[in-house]
Amino acid sequence: MDIRMYKPTGKIQNKHMLTLRDYSTEEIYEILHTAVALKQKQRAGKKHAYLAGKTLAMIFSKSSTRTRVSFEQGIKQLGGSALVLQQGDIQLGRGETIRDTALVLNRYGIDGIMIRTYLQSDLEELAKYSACPIINGLTDDYHPCQVLADLLTIYEHFGRLEGLKMAYFGDGNNMAHSLMLGGAKVGMHVVCCSPEGYMPNAEIVQAAQQCGNVTVTSDVNEAIRDCNVIYTDVFFSMGQEKSPEKVAALMPYQVNGALMAKADKSAVFLHCLPAHRGEEVTEEVIDGAQSIVFEEAENRLHAQKAVMYLLMKNKR
Ligand code: CP
Ligand code: NVA
């Protein structure tokens, strides 16, 4: 199905946004179309307080710049407010259970919870007991909100998603997982190019392959061939110990000028950020003409406003 033919309904079946595994192609299109509409309204300076009076709680067990600021600004622009709960400041950080935390938050009229944490199972536990939608703001396994922003960015740039080839180079991490799932569902060909020992999770690869065209390879030349979108992410994700072995294994997968020269001039470079120039990407690429990483970062705001609107508008 072509995204350009999709007619938005303003509705979504899912209550939570835990992983894109649970989202159909139509639901992803619904989010992207809503994001485009909300972005247009914001750019035109039109008021759009669709979530007036609603509160988003944001729980952070890991650092964040983009997720923190874009969700907080997003809920404000939608007429609501945000409550930022850093793990170290709340009892969750001192061992209170996720179940008890959810049951307590249920009593305070919270309309949505965004959580950034380690284990996907913690997110699922929160969703099990929460009376309101849970939004994954990054776990060790997935980063769905980032990929929604990425798809929005690619759609805006190319005017389509279907049939494009996206190659991810580097660590087979949460970004690789969500890109494979999201990209496959919207009809892209996604290639995850990683070295032995740093491949993506095999079960997630299999799940993504059941949704569409997903390839895993260690061959950089195969991955870059006819590529429209080139993507990379940090060597060391939050919570991972640094090791020289991993740097050595991932260096041949660095996105640099030589790699970009093998792709078409019309290809674009994406990175979820934060970036480590000189590690997974060189300065000439991330600060070069084919890089659209700051459009991508901006789109976190618009994509997440769409997620909040679609998930939270009917709560209560
Ligand atoms: N891309 C991303 O999630 O950035 P932050 O870690 O700054 O939120
Ligand atoms: N893979 C990175 C993504 C940061 C947005 C991490 O988990 O730290």
CSV table of C-alpha atoms and ligand atoms in Angstrom, one decimal:
chain,number,residue,atom,x,y,z
A,1,MET,CA,0.0,0.0,0.0
A,2,ASP,CA,1.3,3.4,-1.0
A,3,ILE,CA,1.3,6.1,1.8
A,4,ARG,CA,0.2,8.7,-0.8
A,5,MET,CA,-3.1,6.8,-1.3
A,6,TYR,CA,-3.8,6.5,2.4
A,7,LYS,CA,-6.9,8.4,3.7
A,8,PRO,CA,-6.5,9.4,7.3
A,9,THR,CA,-9.3,8.4,9.7
A,10,GLY,CA,-8.1,10.3,12.9
A,11,LYS,CA,-8.3,7.0,14.8
A,12,ILE,CA,-5.9,4.3,16.0
A,13,GLN,CA,-6.8,1.0,17.6
A,14,ASN,CA,-3.7,0.6,19.7
A,15,LYS,CA,-3.8,1.9,23.3
A,16,HIS,CA,0.0,1.9,23.8
A,17,MET,CA,3.1,2.5,21.8
A,18,LEU,CA,5.5,-0.1,23.1
A,19,THR,CA,7.1,-1.3,19.9
A,20,LEU,CA,6.3,-1.0,16.2
A,21,ARG,CA,5.7,-4.7,16.1
A,22,ASP,CA,2.2,-4.0,17.4
A,23,TYR,CA,1.5,-1.4,14.7
A,24,SER,CA,0.0,-2.1,11.3
A,25,THR,CA,1.1,-0.3,8.2
A,26,GLU,CA,-2.2,1.7,8.3
A,27,GLU,CA,-1.6,2.7,11.9
A,28,ILE,CA,1.9,3.9,11.0
A,29,TYR,CA,0.5,5.9,8.0
A,30,GLU,CA,-2.2,7.3,10.3
A,31,ILE,CA,0.5,8.7,12.7
A,32,LEU,CA,2.6,10.1,9.8
A,33,HIS,CA,-0.4,11.8,8.2
A,34,THR,CA,-1.4,13.3,11.5
A,35,ALA,CA,2.2,14.4,12.1
A,36,VAL,CA,2.2,16.2,8.7
A,37,ALA,CA,-1.1,18.0,9.5
A,38,LEU,CA,0.1,19.0,13.0
A,39,LYS,CA,3.4,20.3,11.6
A,40,GLN,CA,1.6,22.4,9.0
A,41,LYS,CA,-0.6,23.9,11.7
A,42,GLN,CA,2.4,24.7,13.9
A,43,ARG,CA,4.2,26.2,11.0
A,44,ALA,CA,1.2,28.3,10.1
A,45,GLY,CA,0.9,29.5,13.7
A,46,LYS,CA,-2.6,28.0,14.1
A,47,LYS,CA,-3.6,27.0,17.6
A,48,HIS,CA,-4.2,23.3,18.0
A,49,ALA,CA,-5.0,22.5,21.6
A,50,TYR,CA,-6.4,19.0,21.0
A,51,LEU,CA,-5.1,17.7,24.3
A,52,ALA,CA,-6.2,20.7,26.4
A,53,GLY,CA,-6.1,19.9,30.1
A,54,LYS,CA,-4.3,16.5,29.6
A,55,THR,CA,-1.1,15.5,31.4
A,56,LEU,CA,1.8,13.5,30.2
A,57,ALA,CA,4.1,11.9,32.8
A,58,MET,CA,7.6,11.3,31.5
A,59,ILE,CA,9.8,8.8,33.4
A,60,PHE,CA,13.5,8.8,32.6
A,61,SER,CA,15.9,6.1,33.7
A,62,LYS,CA,18.4,7.2,31.1
A,63,SER,CA,19.6,10.6,29.8
A,64,SER,CA,17.8,12.5,27.0
A,65,THR,CA,17.9,15.7,25.1
A,66,ARG,CA,15.6,15.2,22.1
A,67,THR,CA,13.0,12.9,23.7
A,68,ARG,CA,12.7,15.0,26.8
A,69,VAL,CA,12.4,18.4,25.0
A,70,SER,CA,10.2,17.3,22.1
A,71,PHE,CA,7.7,15.5,24.3
A,72,GLU,CA,7.5,18.4,26.7
A,73,GLN,CA,7.2,21.0,24.0
A,74,GLY,CA,4.8,18.7,22.1
A,75,ILE,CA,2.3,18.3,24.9
A,76,LYS,CA,2.4,22.0,25.6
A,77,GLN,CA,1.7,22.8,21.9
A,78,LEU,CA,-1.3,20.5,22.2
A,79,GLY,CA,-2.6,22.4,25.1
A,80,GLY,CA,-1.6,19.9,27.8
A,81,SER,CA,1.2,19.8,30.4
A,82,ALA,CA,4.1,17.5,31.2
A,83,LEU,CA,5.4,16.1,34.5
A,84,VAL,CA,9.1,15.1,34.3
A,85,LEU,CA,10.0,12.2,36.6
A,86,GLN,CA,13.7,11.4,36.7
A,87,GLN,CA,14.2,7.9,38.1
A,88,GLY,CA,16.7,9.2,40.7
A,89,ASP,CA,14.0,11.6,42.0
A,90,ILE,CA,11.2,9.1,42.4
A,91,GLN,CA,10.8,6.0,44.5
A,92,LEU,CA,11.1,3.8,41.4
A,93,GLY,CA,14.8,4.6,41.7
A,94,ARG,CA,14.8,3.2,45.2
A,95,GLY,CA,13.1,0.0,44.5
A,96,GLU,CA,9.4,0.7,44.4
A,97,THR,CA,7.9,-1.7,41.9
A,98,ILE,CA,6.6,-0.7,38.5
A,99,ARG,CA,3.2,-2.2,39.4
A,100,ASP,CA,2.9,0.1,42.4
A,101,THR,CA,4.1,3.1,40.5
A,102,ALA,CA,1.5,2.5,37.8
A,103,LEU,CA,-1.3,1.9,40.3
A,104,VAL,CA,-0.4,5.2,42.1
A,105,LEU,CA,-0.1,7.2,38.8
A,106,ASN,CA,-3.6,5.9,37.9
A,107,ARG,CA,-5.0,7.8,40.8
A,108,TYR,CA,-3.7,11.2,39.8
A,109,GLY,CA,-5.5,11.7,36.5
A,110,ILE,CA,-2.4,11.2,34.3
A,111,ASP,CA,-3.5,10.8,30.7
A,112,GLY,CA,-0.3,9.3,29.2
A,113,ILE,CA,3.1,8.0,30.3
A,114,MET,CA,6.2,8.2,28.3
A,115,ILE,CA,9.0,6.1,29.7
A,116,ARG,CA,12.7,5.8,28.8
A,117,THR,CA,14.3,2.8,30.4
A,118,TYR,CA,16.4,-0.4,30.0
A,119,LEU,CA,14.2,-3.4,29.9
A,120,GLN,CA,11.3,-3.8,27.4
A,121,SER,CA,9.7,-6.1,30.0
A,122,ASP,CA,9.5,-3.1,32.4
A,123,LEU,CA,7.6,-1.2,29.8
A,124,GLU,CA,5.2,-4.1,29.3
A,125,GLU,CA,4.7,-4.4,33.1
A,126,LEU,CA,3.9,-0.7,33.2
A,127,ALA,CA,1.4,-1.1,30.4
A,128,LYS,CA,-0.2,-4.0,32.2
A,129,TYR,CA,-1.2,-2.0,35.2
A,130,SER,CA,-1.5,1.5,33.7
A,131,ALA,CA,-5.0,3.0,33.1
A,132,CYS,CA,-3.5,5.3,30.5
A,133,PRO,CA,-1.4,4.9,27.3
A,134,ILE,CA,2.3,4.0,27.7
A,135,ILE,CA,4.7,5.4,25.1
A,136,ASN,CA,8.2,3.9,24.6
A,137,GLY,CA,10.7,6.7,24.7
A,138,LEU,CA,13.6,4.1,24.2
A,139,THR,CA,14.5,0.8,25.7
A,140,ASP,CA,17.5,-1.5,25.2
A,141,ASP,CA,15.5,-3.2,22.4
A,142,TYR,CA,13.4,-0.5,20.6
A,143,HIS,CA,13.1,3.2,19.9
A,144,PRO,CA,9.8,3.5,18.0
A,145,CYS,CA,9.2,7.2,18.4
A,146,GLN,CA,12.6,7.9,16.7
A,147,VAL,CA,11.7,5.7,13.8
A,148,LEU,CA,8.4,7.4,13.3
A,149,ALA,CA,10.3,10.7,13.1
A,150,ASP,CA,12.7,9.1,10.7
A,151,LEU,CA,9.9,7.8,8.4
A,152,LEU,CA,8.3,11.3,8.5
A,153,THR,CA,11.7,12.8,7.4
A,154,ILE,CA,12.2,10.3,4.6
A,155,TYR,CA,8.6,10.8,3.4
A,156,GLU,CA,9.0,14.6,3.4
A,157,HIS,CA,12.2,14.3,1.5
A,158,PHE,CA,11.3,11.7,-1.2
A,159,GLY,CA,7.5,12.1,-1.2
A,160,ARG,CA,7.2,8.4,-0.7
A,161,LEU,CA,8.4,5.5,1.4
A,162,GLU,CA,7.5,2.4,-0.6
A,163,GLY,CA,10.3,1.0,-2.7
A,164,LEU,CA,13.1,3.1,-1.1
A,165,LYS,CA,16.2,1.3,0.2
A,166,MET,CA,17.5,2.2,3.7
A,167,ALA,CA,20.8,0.8,4.9
A,168,TYR,CA,21.8,0.9,8.6
A,169,PHE,CA,25.5,0.6,9.4
A,170,GLY,CA,26.9,-0.4,12.8
A,171,ASP,CA,25.8,-1.9,16.1
A,172,GLY,CA,22.7,-4.1,15.8
A,173,ASN,CA,21.0,-2.2,18.6
A,174,ASN,CA,17.6,-0.7,19.5
A,175,MET,CA,17.7,1.7,16.5
A,176,ALA,CA,18.5,-1.2,14.1
A,177,HIS,CA,15.6,-3.2,15.5
A,178,SER,CA,13.0,-0.4,15.2
A,179,LEU,CA,14.3,0.7,11.8
A,180,MET,CA,13.9,-2.9,10.4
A,181,LEU,CA,10.4,-3.1,11.8
A,182,GLY,CA,9.2,0.3,10.8
A,183,GLY,CA,10.9,0.4,7.4
A,184,ALA,CA,9.6,-3.1,6.5
A,185,LYS,CA,6.0,-2.2,7.5
A,186,VAL,CA,6.0,0.8,5.2
A,187,GLY,CA,7.4,-1.1,2.2
A,188,MET,CA,11.0,0.0,2.3
A,189,HIS,CA,13.9,-2.4,1.8
A,190,VAL,CA,15.9,-2.3,5.0
A,191,VAL,CA,19.4,-3.6,5.2
A,192,CYS,CA,21.1,-3.9,8.5
A,193,CYS,CA,24.9,-4.0,8.0
A,194,SER,CA,26.7,-5.1,11.1
A,195,PRO,CA,29.8,-7.2,11.9
A,196,GLU,CA,29.7,-10.6,13.5
A,197,GLY,CA,29.2,-10.4,17.2
A,198,TYR,CA,27.2,-7.1,16.9
A,199,MET,CA,24.3,-8.4,14.8
A,200,PRO,CA,20.7,-7.4,15.6
A,201,ASN,CA,18.6,-9.8,17.7
A,202,ALA,CA,17.7,-12.8,15.6
A,203,GLU,CA,14.2,-13.0,16.8
A,204,ILE,CA,13.5,-9.4,16.1
A,205,VAL,CA,15.1,-9.8,12.6
A,206,GLN,CA,12.8,-12.7,11.9
A,207,ALA,CA,9.7,-10.7,13.1
A,208,ALA,CA,10.8,-7.8,10.8
A,209,GLN,CA,11.3,-10.1,7.9
A,210,GLN,CA,7.8,-11.4,8.3
A,211,CYS,CA,6.6,-7.8,7.8
A,212,GLY,CA,8.5,-7.0,4.6
A,213,ASN,CA,11.9,-6.7,2.9
A,214,VAL,CA,14.7,-6.9,5.5
A,215,THR,CA,18.2,-8.1,4.9
A,216,VAL,CA,21.1,-8.6,7.4
A,217,THR,CA,24.6,-8.6,6.1
A,218,SER,CA,28.2,-7.8,7.0
A,219,ASP,CA,29.0,-6.7,3.5
A,220,VAL,CA,29.2,-2.9,3.3
A,221,ASN,CA,29.3,-2.8,-0.5
A,222,GLU,CA,26.1,-4.9,-0.8
A,223,ALA,CA,24.4,-2.7,1.8
A,224,ILE,CA,25.3,0.7,0.2
A,225,ARG,CA,24.4,-0.4,-3.4
A,226,ASP,CA,21.4,1.6,-4.7
A,227,CYS,CA,20.8,3.0,-1.3
A,228,ASN,CA,18.4,6.0,-0.8
A,229,VAL,CA,18.8,6.4,3.0
A,230,ILE,CA,22.0,5.8,4.9
A,231,TYR,CA,21.7,5.5,8.7
A,232,THR,CA,24.0,4.9,11.6
A,233,ASP,CA,24.0,5.1,15.4
A,234,VAL,CA,26.5,5.2,18.2
A,235,PHE,CA,28.9,2.3,18.9
A,236,PHE,CA,27.9,2.3,22.6
A,237,SER,CA,24.3,2.7,23.6
A,238,MET,CA,23.3,4.0,27.0
A,239,GLY,CA,24.1,1.4,29.6
A,240,GLN,CA,26.7,-0.4,27.6
A,241,GLU,CA,30.4,-0.6,28.7
A,242,LYS,CA,32.9,0.8,26.3
A,243,SER,CA,35.4,-1.7,24.8
A,244,PRO,CA,38.2,-1.3,22.3
A,245,GLU,CA,37.2,-4.7,20.7
A,246,LYS,CA,33.8,-3.2,19.8
A,247,VAL,CA,35.4,-0.1,18.4
A,248,ALA,CA,37.7,-2.2,16.2
A,249,ALA,CA,34.8,-4.4,15.0
A,250,LEU,CA,32.6,-1.4,14.2
A,251,MET,CA,35.1,1.0,12.6
A,252,PRO,CA,34.9,-0.7,9.1
A,253,TYR,CA,31.1,0.2,9.3
A,254,GLN,CA,31.8,3.9,9.8
A,255,VAL,CA,29.7,6.2,7.6
A,256,ASN,CA,32.4,8.3,6.0
A,257,GLY,CA,33.1,10.1,2.7
A,258,ALA,CA,34.3,6.9,1.0
A,259,LEU,CA,31.1,5.0,1.9
A,260,MET,CA,28.9,8.0,0.8
A,261,ALA,CA,30.7,8.1,-2.5
A,262,LYS,CA,29.4,4.6,-3.3
A,263,ALA,CA,25.8,5.8,-2.9
A,264,ASP,CA,23.9,8.0,-5.3
A,265,LYS,CA,24.2,11.8,-4.8
A,266,SER,CA,20.4,11.9,-4.1
A,267,ALA,CA,20.8,9.6,-1.0
A,268,VAL,CA,20.4,11.2,2.4
A,269,PHE,CA,22.1,10.6,5.7
A,270,LEU,CA,20.2,10.1,8.9
A,271,HIS,CA,21.3,9.6,12.5
A,272,CYS,CA,19.1,9.5,15.6
A,273,LEU,CA,21.6,11.6,17.5
A,274,PRO,CA,23.5,12.2,19.7
A,275,ALA,CA,26.4,11.5,17.3
A,276,HIS,CA,30.1,10.8,18.0
A,277,ARG,CA,32.0,12.4,15.1
A,278,GLY,CA,35.0,10.3,14.2
A,279,GLU,CA,33.4,7.1,15.5
A,280,GLU,CA,30.3,5.9,13.7
A,281,VAL,CA,30.2,8.9,11.4
A,282,THR,CA,32.7,11.4,10.1
A,283,GLU,CA,32.2,15.2,10.3
A,284,GLU,CA,32.2,15.5,6.5
A,285,VAL,CA,29.2,13.3,6.3
A,286,ILE,CA,27.1,14.4,9.3
A,287,ASP,CA,27.8,18.1,8.6
A,288,GLY,CA,27.7,17.6,4.8
A,289,ALA,CA,25.1,18.4,2.1
A,290,GLN,CA,23.4,15.0,2.2
A,291,SER,CA,22.8,15.0,5.9
A,292,ILE,CA,19.3,15.9,7.1
A,293,VAL,CA,19.8,15.0,10.7
A,294,PHE,CA,18.4,18.3,12.1
A,295,GLU,CA,15.2,18.0,10.1
A,296,GLU,CA,15.1,14.5,11.5
A,297,ALA,CA,15.6,15.8,15.1
A,298,GLU,CA,12.8,18.4,14.5
A,299,ASN,CA,10.5,15.7,13.4
A,300,ARG,CA,10.6,14.0,16.8
A,301,LEU,CA,8.3,16.9,17.9
A,302,HIS,CA,5.8,16.5,15.1
A,303,ALA,CA,5.7,12.6,15.1
A,304,GLN,CA,5.3,12.4,18.8
A,305,LYS,CA,2.6,15.1,18.8
A,306,ALA,CA,0.7,12.8,16.4
A,307,VAL,CA,1.3,9.7,18.7
A,308,MET,CA,0.1,11.7,21.8
A,309,TYR,CA,-2.9,13.0,20.0
A,310,LEU,CA,-4.0,9.7,18.6
A,311,LEU,CA,-3.4,7.7,21.8
A,312,MET,CA,-4.4,10.3,24.5
A,313,LYS,CA,-7.3,12.2,23.0
A,314,ASN,CA,-10.0,9.6,24.0
A,315,LYS,CA,-8.6,8.9,27.4
A,316,ARG,CA,-11.4,9.7,30.0
B,1,CP,N1,17.5,10.4,19.5
B,1,CP,C1,17.2,10.5,20.8
B,1,CP,O1,16.4,9.8,21.3
B,1,CP,O2,17.8,11.5,21.5
B,1,CP,P1,17.9,11.7,23.1
B,1,CP,O3,18.7,10.6,23.6
B,1,CP,O4,18.6,13.1,23.2
B,1,CP,O5,16.5,11.8,23.6
B,2,NVA,N1,21.3,3.4,20.6
B,2,NVA,C1,21.3,4.6,21.3
B,2,NVA,C2,20.2,5.5,20.8
B,2,NVA,C3,20.2,6.9,21.5
B,2,NVA,C4,19.1,7.7,21.0
B,2,NVA,C5,21.2,4.3,22.8
B,2,NVA,O1,20.3,3.5,23.2
B,2,NVA,O2,21.9,5.0,23.6
